[in-house]
GROMACS .gro file of C-alpha atoms in nm:
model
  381
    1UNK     CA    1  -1.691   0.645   2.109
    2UNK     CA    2  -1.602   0.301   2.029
    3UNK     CA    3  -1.221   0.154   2.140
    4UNK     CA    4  -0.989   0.166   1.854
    5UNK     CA    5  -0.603   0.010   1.812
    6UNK     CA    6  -0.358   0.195   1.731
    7UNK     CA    7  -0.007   0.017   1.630
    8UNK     CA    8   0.259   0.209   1.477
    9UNK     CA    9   0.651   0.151   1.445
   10UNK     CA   10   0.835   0.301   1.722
   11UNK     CA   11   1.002   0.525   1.533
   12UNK     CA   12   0.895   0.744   1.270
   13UNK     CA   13   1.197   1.005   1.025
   14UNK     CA   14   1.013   1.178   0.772
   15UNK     CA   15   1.269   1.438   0.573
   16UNK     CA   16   1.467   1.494   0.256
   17UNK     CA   17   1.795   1.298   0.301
   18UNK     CA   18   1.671   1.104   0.599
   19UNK     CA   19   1.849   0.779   0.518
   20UNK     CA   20   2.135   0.917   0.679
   21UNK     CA   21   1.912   0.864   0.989
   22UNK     CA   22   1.910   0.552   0.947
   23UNK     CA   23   2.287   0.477   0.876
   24UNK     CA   24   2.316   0.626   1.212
   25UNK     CA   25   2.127   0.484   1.394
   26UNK     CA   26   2.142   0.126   1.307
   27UNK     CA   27   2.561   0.197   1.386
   28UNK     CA   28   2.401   0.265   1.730
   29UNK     CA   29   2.272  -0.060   1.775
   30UNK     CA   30   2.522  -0.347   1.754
   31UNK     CA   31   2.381  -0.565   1.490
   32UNK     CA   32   2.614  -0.689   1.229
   33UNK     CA   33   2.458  -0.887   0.942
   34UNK     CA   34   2.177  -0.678   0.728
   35UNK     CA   35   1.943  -0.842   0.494
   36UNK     CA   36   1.894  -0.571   0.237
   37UNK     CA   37   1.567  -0.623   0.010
   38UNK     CA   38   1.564  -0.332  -0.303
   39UNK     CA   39   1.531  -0.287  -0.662
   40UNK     CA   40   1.856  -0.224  -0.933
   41UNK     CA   41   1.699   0.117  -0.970
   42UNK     CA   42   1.761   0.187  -0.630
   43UNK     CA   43   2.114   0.082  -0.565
   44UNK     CA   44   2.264   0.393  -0.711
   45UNK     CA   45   2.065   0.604  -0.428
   46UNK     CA   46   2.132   0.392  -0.164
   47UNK     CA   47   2.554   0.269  -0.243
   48UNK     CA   48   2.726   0.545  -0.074
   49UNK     CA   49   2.475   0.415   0.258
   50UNK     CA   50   2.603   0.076   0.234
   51UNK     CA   51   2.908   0.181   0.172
   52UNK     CA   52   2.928   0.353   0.510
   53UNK     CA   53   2.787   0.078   0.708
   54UNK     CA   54   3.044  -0.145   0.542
   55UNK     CA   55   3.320   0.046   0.658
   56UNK     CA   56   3.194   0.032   1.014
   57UNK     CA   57   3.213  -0.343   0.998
   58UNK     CA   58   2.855  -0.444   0.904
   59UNK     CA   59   2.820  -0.734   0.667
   60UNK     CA   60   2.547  -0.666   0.393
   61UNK     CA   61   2.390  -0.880   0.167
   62UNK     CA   62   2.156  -0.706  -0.138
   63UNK     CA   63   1.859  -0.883  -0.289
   64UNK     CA   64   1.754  -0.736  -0.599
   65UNK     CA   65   1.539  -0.946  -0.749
   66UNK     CA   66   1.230  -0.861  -0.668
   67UNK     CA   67   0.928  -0.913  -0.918
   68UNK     CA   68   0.614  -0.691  -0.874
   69UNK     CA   69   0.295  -0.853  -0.698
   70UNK     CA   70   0.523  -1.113  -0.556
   71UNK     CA   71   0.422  -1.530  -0.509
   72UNK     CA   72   0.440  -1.719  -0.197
   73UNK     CA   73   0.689  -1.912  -0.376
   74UNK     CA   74   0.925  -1.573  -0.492
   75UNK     CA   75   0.883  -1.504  -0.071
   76UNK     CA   76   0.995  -1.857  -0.027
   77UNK     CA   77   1.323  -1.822  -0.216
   78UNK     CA   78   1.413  -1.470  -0.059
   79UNK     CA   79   1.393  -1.633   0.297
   80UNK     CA   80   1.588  -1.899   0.181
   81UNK     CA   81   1.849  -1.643   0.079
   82UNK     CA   82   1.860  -1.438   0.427
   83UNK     CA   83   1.867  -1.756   0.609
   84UNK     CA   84   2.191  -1.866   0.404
   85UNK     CA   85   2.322  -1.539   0.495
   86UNK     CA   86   2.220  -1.544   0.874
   87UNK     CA   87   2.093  -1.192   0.883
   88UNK     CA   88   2.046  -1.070   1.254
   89UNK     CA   89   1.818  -0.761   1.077
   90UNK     CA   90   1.694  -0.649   0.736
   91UNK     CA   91   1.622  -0.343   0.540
   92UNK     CA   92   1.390  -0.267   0.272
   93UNK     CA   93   1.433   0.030   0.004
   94UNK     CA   94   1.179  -0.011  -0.227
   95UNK     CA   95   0.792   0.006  -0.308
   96UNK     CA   96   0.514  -0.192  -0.186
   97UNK     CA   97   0.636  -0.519  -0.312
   98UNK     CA   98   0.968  -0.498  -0.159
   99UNK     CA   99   0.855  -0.330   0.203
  100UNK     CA  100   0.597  -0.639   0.194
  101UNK     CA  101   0.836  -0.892   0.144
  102UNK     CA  102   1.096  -0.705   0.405
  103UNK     CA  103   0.841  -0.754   0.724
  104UNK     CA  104   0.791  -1.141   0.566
  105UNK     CA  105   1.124  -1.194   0.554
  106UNK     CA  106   1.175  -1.057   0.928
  107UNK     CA  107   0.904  -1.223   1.088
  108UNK     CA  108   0.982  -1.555   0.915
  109UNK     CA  109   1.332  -1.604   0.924
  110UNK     CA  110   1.372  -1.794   1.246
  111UNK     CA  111   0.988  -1.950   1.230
  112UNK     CA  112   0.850  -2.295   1.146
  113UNK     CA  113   0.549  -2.106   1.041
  114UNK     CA  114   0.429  -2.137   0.691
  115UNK     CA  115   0.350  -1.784   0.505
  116UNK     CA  116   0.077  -1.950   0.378
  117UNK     CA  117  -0.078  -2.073   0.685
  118UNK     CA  118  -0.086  -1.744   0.768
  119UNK     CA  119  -0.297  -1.544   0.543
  120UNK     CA  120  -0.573  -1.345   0.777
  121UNK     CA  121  -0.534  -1.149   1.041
  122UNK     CA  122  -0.298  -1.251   1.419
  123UNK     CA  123  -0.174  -1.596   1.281
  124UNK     CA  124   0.194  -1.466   1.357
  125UNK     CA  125   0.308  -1.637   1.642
  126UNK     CA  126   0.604  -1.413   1.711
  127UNK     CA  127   0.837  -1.138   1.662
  128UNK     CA  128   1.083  -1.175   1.396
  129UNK     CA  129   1.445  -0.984   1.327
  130UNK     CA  130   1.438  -0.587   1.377
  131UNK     CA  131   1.385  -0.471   1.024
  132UNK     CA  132   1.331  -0.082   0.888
  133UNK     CA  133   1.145  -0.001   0.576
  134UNK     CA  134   1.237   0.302   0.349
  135UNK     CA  135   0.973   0.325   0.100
  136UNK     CA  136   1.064   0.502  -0.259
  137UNK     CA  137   0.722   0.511  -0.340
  138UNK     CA  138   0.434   0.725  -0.241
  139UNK     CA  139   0.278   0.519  -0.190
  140UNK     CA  140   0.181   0.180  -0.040
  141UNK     CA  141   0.219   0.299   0.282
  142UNK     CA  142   0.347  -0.024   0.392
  143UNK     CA  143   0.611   0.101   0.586
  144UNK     CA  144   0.349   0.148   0.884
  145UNK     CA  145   0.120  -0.124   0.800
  146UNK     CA  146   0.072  -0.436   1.008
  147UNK     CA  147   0.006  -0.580   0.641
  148UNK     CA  148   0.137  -0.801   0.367
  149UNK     CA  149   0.036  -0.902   0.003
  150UNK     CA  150   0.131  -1.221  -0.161
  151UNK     CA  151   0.011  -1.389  -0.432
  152UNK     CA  152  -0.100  -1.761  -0.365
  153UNK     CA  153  -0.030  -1.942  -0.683
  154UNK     CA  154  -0.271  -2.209  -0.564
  155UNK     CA  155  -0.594  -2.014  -0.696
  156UNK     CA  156  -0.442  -1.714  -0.839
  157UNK     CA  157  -0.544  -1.490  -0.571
  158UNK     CA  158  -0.406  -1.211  -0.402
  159UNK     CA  159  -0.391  -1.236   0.032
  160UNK     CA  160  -0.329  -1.054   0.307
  161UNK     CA  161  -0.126  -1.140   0.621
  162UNK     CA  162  -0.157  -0.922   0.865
  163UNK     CA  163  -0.008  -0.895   1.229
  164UNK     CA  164   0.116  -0.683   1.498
  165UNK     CA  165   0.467  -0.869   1.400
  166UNK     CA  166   0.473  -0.740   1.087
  167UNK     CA  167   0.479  -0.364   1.178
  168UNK     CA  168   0.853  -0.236   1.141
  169UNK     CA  169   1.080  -0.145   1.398
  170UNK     CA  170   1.130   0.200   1.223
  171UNK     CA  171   1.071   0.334   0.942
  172UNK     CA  172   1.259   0.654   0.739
  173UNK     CA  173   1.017   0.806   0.468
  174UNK     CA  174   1.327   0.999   0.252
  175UNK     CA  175   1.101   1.196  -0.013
  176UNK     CA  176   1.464   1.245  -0.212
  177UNK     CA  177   1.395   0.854  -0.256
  178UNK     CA  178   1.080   0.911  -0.475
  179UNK     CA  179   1.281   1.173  -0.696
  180UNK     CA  180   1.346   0.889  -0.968
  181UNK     CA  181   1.017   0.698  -0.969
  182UNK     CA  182   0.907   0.714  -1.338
  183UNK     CA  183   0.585   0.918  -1.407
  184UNK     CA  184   0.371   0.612  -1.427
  185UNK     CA  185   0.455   0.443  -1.094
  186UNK     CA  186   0.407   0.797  -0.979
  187UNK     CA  187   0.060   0.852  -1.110
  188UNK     CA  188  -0.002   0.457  -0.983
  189UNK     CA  189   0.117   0.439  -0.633
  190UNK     CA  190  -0.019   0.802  -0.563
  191UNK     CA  191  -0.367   0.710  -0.696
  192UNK     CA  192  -0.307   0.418  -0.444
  193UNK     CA  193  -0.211   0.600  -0.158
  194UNK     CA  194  -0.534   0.847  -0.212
  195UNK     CA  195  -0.728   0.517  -0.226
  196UNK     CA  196  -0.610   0.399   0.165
  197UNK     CA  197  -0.726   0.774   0.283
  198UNK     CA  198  -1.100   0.771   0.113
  199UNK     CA  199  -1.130   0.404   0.216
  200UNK     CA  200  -1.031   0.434   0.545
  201UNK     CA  201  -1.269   0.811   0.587
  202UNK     CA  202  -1.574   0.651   0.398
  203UNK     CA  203  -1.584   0.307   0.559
  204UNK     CA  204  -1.762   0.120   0.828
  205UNK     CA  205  -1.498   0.126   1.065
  206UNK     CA  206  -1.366   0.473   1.059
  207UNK     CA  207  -1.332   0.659   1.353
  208UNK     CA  208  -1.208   1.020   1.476
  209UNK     CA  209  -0.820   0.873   1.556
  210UNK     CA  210  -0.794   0.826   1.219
  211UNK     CA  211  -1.012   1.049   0.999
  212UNK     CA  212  -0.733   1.317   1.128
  213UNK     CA  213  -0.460   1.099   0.880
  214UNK     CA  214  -0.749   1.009   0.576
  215UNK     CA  215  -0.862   1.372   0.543
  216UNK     CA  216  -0.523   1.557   0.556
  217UNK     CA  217  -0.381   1.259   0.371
  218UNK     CA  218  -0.687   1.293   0.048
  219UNK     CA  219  -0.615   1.667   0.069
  220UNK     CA  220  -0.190   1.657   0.043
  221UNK     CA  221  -0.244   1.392  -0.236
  222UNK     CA  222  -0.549   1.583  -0.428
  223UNK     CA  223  -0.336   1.870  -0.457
  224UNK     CA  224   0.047   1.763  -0.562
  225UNK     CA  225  -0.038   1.439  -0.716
  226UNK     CA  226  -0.048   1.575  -1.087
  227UNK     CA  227   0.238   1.782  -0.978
  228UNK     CA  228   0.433   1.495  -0.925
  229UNK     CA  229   0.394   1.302  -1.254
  230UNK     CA  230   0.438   1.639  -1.416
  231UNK     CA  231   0.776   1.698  -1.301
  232UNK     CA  232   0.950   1.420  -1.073
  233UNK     CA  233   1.172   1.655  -0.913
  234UNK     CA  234   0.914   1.908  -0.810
  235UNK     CA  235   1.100   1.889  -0.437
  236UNK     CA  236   0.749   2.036  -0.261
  237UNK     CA  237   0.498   1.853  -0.396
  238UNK     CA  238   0.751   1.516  -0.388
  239UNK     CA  239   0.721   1.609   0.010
  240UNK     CA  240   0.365   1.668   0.018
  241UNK     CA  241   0.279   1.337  -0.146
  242UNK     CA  242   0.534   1.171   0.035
  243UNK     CA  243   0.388   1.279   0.347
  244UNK     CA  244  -0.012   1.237   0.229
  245UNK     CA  245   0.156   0.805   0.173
  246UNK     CA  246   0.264   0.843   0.507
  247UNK     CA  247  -0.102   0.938   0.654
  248UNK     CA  248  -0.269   0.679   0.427
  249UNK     CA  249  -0.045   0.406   0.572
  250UNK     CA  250  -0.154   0.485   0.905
  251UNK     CA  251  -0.480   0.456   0.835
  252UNK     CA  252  -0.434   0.058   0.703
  253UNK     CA  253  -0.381  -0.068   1.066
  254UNK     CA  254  -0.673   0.038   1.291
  255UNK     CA  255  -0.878   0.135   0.967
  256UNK     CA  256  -0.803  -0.071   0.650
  257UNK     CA  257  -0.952  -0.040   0.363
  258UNK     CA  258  -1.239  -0.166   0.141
  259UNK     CA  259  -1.404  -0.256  -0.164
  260UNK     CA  260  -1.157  -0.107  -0.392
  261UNK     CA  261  -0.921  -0.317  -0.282
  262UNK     CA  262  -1.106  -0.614  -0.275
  263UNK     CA  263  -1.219  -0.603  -0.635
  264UNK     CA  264  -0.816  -0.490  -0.739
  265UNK     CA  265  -0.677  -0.820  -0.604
  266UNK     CA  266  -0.845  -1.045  -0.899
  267UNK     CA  267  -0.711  -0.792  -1.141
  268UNK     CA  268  -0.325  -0.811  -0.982
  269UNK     CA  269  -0.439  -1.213  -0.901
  270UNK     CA  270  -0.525  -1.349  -1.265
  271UNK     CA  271  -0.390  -1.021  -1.493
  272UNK     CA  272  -0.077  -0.869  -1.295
  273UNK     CA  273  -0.220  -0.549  -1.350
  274UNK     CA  274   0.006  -0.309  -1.061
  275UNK     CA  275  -0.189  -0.319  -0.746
  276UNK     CA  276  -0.176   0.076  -0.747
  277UNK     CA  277  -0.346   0.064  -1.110
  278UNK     CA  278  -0.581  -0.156  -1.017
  279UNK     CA  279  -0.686   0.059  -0.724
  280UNK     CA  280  -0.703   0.411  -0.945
  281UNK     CA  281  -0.859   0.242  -1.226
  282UNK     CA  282  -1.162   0.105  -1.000
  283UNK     CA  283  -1.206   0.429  -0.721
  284UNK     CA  284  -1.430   0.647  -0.855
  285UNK     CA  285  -1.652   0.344  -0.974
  286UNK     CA  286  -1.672   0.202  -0.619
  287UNK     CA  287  -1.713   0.572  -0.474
  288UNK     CA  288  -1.991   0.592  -0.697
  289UNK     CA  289  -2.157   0.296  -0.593
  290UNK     CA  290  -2.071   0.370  -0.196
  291UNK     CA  291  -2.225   0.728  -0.219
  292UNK     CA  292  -2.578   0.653  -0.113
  293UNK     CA  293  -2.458   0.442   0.196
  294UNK     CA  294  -2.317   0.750   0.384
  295UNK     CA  295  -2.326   1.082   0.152
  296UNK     CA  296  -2.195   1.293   0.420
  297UNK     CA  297  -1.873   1.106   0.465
  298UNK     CA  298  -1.861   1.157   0.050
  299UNK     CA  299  -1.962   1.498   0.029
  300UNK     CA  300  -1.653   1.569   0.310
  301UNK     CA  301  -1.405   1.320   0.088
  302UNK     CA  302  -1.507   1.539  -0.194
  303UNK     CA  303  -1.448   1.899   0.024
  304UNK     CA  304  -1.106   1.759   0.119
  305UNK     CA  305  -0.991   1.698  -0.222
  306UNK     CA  306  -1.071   2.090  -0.283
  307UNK     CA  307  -1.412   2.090  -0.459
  308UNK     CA  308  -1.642   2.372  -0.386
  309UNK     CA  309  -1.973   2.260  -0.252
  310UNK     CA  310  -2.263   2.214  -0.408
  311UNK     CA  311  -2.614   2.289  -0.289
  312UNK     CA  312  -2.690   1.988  -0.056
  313UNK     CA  313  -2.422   1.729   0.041
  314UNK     CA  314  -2.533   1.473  -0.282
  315UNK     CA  315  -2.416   1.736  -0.536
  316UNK     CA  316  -2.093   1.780  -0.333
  317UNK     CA  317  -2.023   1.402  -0.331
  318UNK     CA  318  -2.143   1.396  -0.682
  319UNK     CA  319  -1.847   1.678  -0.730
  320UNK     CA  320  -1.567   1.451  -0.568
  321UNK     CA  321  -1.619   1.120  -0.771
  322UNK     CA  322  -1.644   1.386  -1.071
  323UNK     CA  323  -1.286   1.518  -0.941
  324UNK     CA  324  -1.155   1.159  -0.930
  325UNK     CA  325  -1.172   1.060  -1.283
  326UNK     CA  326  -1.072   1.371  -1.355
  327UNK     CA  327  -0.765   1.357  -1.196
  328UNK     CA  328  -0.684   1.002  -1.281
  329UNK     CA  329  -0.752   1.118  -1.658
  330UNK     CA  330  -0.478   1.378  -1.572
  331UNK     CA  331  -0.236   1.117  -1.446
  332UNK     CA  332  -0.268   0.899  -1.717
  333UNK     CA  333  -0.474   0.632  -1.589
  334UNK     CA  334  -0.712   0.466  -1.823
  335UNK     CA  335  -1.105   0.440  -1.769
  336UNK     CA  336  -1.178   0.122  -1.961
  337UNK     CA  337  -1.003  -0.265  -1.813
  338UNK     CA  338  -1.010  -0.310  -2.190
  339UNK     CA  339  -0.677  -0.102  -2.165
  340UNK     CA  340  -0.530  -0.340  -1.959
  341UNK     CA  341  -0.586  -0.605  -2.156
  342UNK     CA  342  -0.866  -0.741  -1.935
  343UNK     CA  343  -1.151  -0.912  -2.165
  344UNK     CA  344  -1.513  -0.897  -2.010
  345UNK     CA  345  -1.550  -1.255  -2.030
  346UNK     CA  346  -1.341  -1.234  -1.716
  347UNK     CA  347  -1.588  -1.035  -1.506
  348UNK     CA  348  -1.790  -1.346  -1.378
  349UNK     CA  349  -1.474  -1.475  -1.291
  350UNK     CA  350  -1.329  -1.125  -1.119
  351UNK     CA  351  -1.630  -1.098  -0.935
  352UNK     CA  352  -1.666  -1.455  -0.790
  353UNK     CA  353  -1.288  -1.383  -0.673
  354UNK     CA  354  -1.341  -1.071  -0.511
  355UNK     CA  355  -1.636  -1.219  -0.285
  356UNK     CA  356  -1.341  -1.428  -0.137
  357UNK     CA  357  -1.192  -1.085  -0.012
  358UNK     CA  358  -1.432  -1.062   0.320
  359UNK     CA  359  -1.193  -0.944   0.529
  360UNK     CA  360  -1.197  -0.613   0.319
  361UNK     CA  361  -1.530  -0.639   0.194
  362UNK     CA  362  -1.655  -0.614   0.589
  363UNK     CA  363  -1.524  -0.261   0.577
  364UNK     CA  364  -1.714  -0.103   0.315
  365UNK     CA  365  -1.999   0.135   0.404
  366UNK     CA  366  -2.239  -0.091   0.137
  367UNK     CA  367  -2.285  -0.441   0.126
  368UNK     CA  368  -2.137  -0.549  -0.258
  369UNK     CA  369  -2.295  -0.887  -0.354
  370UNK     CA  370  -2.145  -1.088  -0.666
  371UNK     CA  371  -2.435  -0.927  -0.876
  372UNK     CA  372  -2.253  -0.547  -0.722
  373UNK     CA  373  -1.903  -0.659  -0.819
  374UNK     CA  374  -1.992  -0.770  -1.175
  375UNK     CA  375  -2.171  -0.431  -1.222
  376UNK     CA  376  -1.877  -0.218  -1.111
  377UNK     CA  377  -1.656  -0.440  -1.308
  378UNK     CA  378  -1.900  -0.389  -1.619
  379UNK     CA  379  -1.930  -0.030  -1.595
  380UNK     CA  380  -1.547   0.005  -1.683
  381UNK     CA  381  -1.632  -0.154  -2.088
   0.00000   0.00000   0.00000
């Protein structure tokens, strides 16, 4: 069996109402000036937490201003902000965006490193501040990711930094905090967190450690996904999803993920189409195209997300891609990049963007060559 890393925060709360966790424990630990990173729809779930850490004598400082697929330079200004402050620790309540920015914001703080000399993987010199990460998404799974996104304005490209140093300190996964989420970022970040799990089963890195998380992960997300969207406050499937996030953002560390992502980051890059959108909207295309590289790992994917089989293992992989537009039709998520406003004169373009993306592409079970990515970005007009 070959070796395989596993990093994970040191401590895990998973549980309706588990913010209260962390209001305790942080009390427990003698820091006094918290960096909050969050959203304004979040603030009204989160007040009467502050509110209680205020009254124990912890200075707090809320940023709300967080834009989706976040710029180097929209990082730039946050740390600015928590330096000003001189936060000994930071928080993030949010989605992806914000949990991203949180670990930047922690590992940078106290740094002469430049964010973007860092894009890749162990260019982090150091630990940063203890920060948590509450996500209110299911989900990025960022809150036990060694990763980051940005977007470098310099050629409109989506990156990754990713680093031991950026994997929290602890992290509370309150499903009560996805209760709000509007159907759409539902349907999105769900489609997104199914993503992580078939990436991480079907690629060319995946390994027994970890196929444990990506299968019960695609089957907890298969089956309370359209529940979700459905009905927001559906408190069991809320859970369920929460918890199939949680498994897909284990996977990201030792795992990571693949072609889907690579060819989503020129959509978010040049279009700002949501990174979970991007993701749903190109999944079963890429699981299409994978399928012939390793149909057993497909035909189990498509087992997992609760089809019956079919009489040899391509019919039953054949059955799972079949279930995935299905269930993104379900959601709401559209089958054409025309709907997103996307033009095909932009595939050349999308594809020459997504070759840059090697240290996902490496992952996937089937070499994809400019000619593959314009294809796959061709089949969705």
């Amino acid at each position: 069996m070959k070796a395989i890393t596993l990093l994970q925060p040191q401590k895990i709360v998973f549980g309706t109402g588990c913010i209260q966790t962390l209001v305790d424990d942080y009390q427990k630990m003698g820091l006094q000036r918290l960096f909050v990173l969050t959203a304004p729809p979040i603030l009204p779930l989160i007040e009467a937490s502050l509110t209680t850490l205020r009254a124990a004598g912890i200075s707090i400082e809320t940023y709300q201003d967080i834009v989706a697929e976040p710029t180097v330079n929209d990082f730039k200004k946050i740390l600015e902000k928590a330096r000003a402050f001189g936060a000994d620790s930071v928080v993030g309540i949010g989605g992806g965006s914000v949990l991203d920015l949180t670990k930047l914001v922690a590992a940078f703080i106290n740094s002469d490193q430049q964010a973007e000399d860092c894009f890749g993987t162990g260019f982090i010199k150091q630990k940063g501040l203890w920060f948590a990460c509450l996500p209110t998404t299911a989900g990025t799974g960022s809150e036990v990711s060694p990763n980051a996104i940005l977007l470098d304005e310099r050629d409109h490209l989506k990156k990754g930094i990713v680093s031991p140093y950026l994997i929290a300190d602890a992290a509370y996964v309150d499903p009560q905090l996805t209760w709000t989420v509007p159907a759409k970022v539902t349907a999105d970040t769900g489609m997104d967190a199914l993503t992580h799990c078939i990436e991480a089963y079907t690629n060319k890195f995946a390994h027994p450690s970890v196929d444990i998380y990506a299968l019960k992960g695609i089957q907890l997300i298969a089956a309370n996904l359209e529940r979700s969207v459905k009905d927001g406050k559906d408190v069991e499937a809320r859970e369920a999803l929460a918890f199939g996030s949680l498994y897909g953002g284990l996977c990201l560390g030792p795992v990571n993920t693949a072609a889907v992502h690579a060819l989503s980051y020129p959509l978010g890059g040049e279009f700002h189409i949501p990174h979970g959108l991007s993701n749903a909207i190109l999944l079963p295309s890429v699981m299409k195209f994978n399928m012939p590289a390793n149909i057993k790992r497909h035909a189990e994917v498509a087992l997992a997300l609760g089809c019956h089989p079919g009489k040899n293992d391509e019919e039953t992989a054949q059955r799972g891609v079949d279930f995935i537009y299905c269930l993104a039709a379900a959601v709401g998520i559209p089958d054409k990049l025309t709907a997103l406003g996307i033009p095909q004169t932009a595939v050349d373009g999308m594809a020459k963007a997504a070759m840059q993306v090697q240290r996902l592409l490496k992952n996937n079970p089937r070499e994809v060559t400019e000619q593959d990515a314009r294809e796959i970005y061709n089949s969705l007009y």
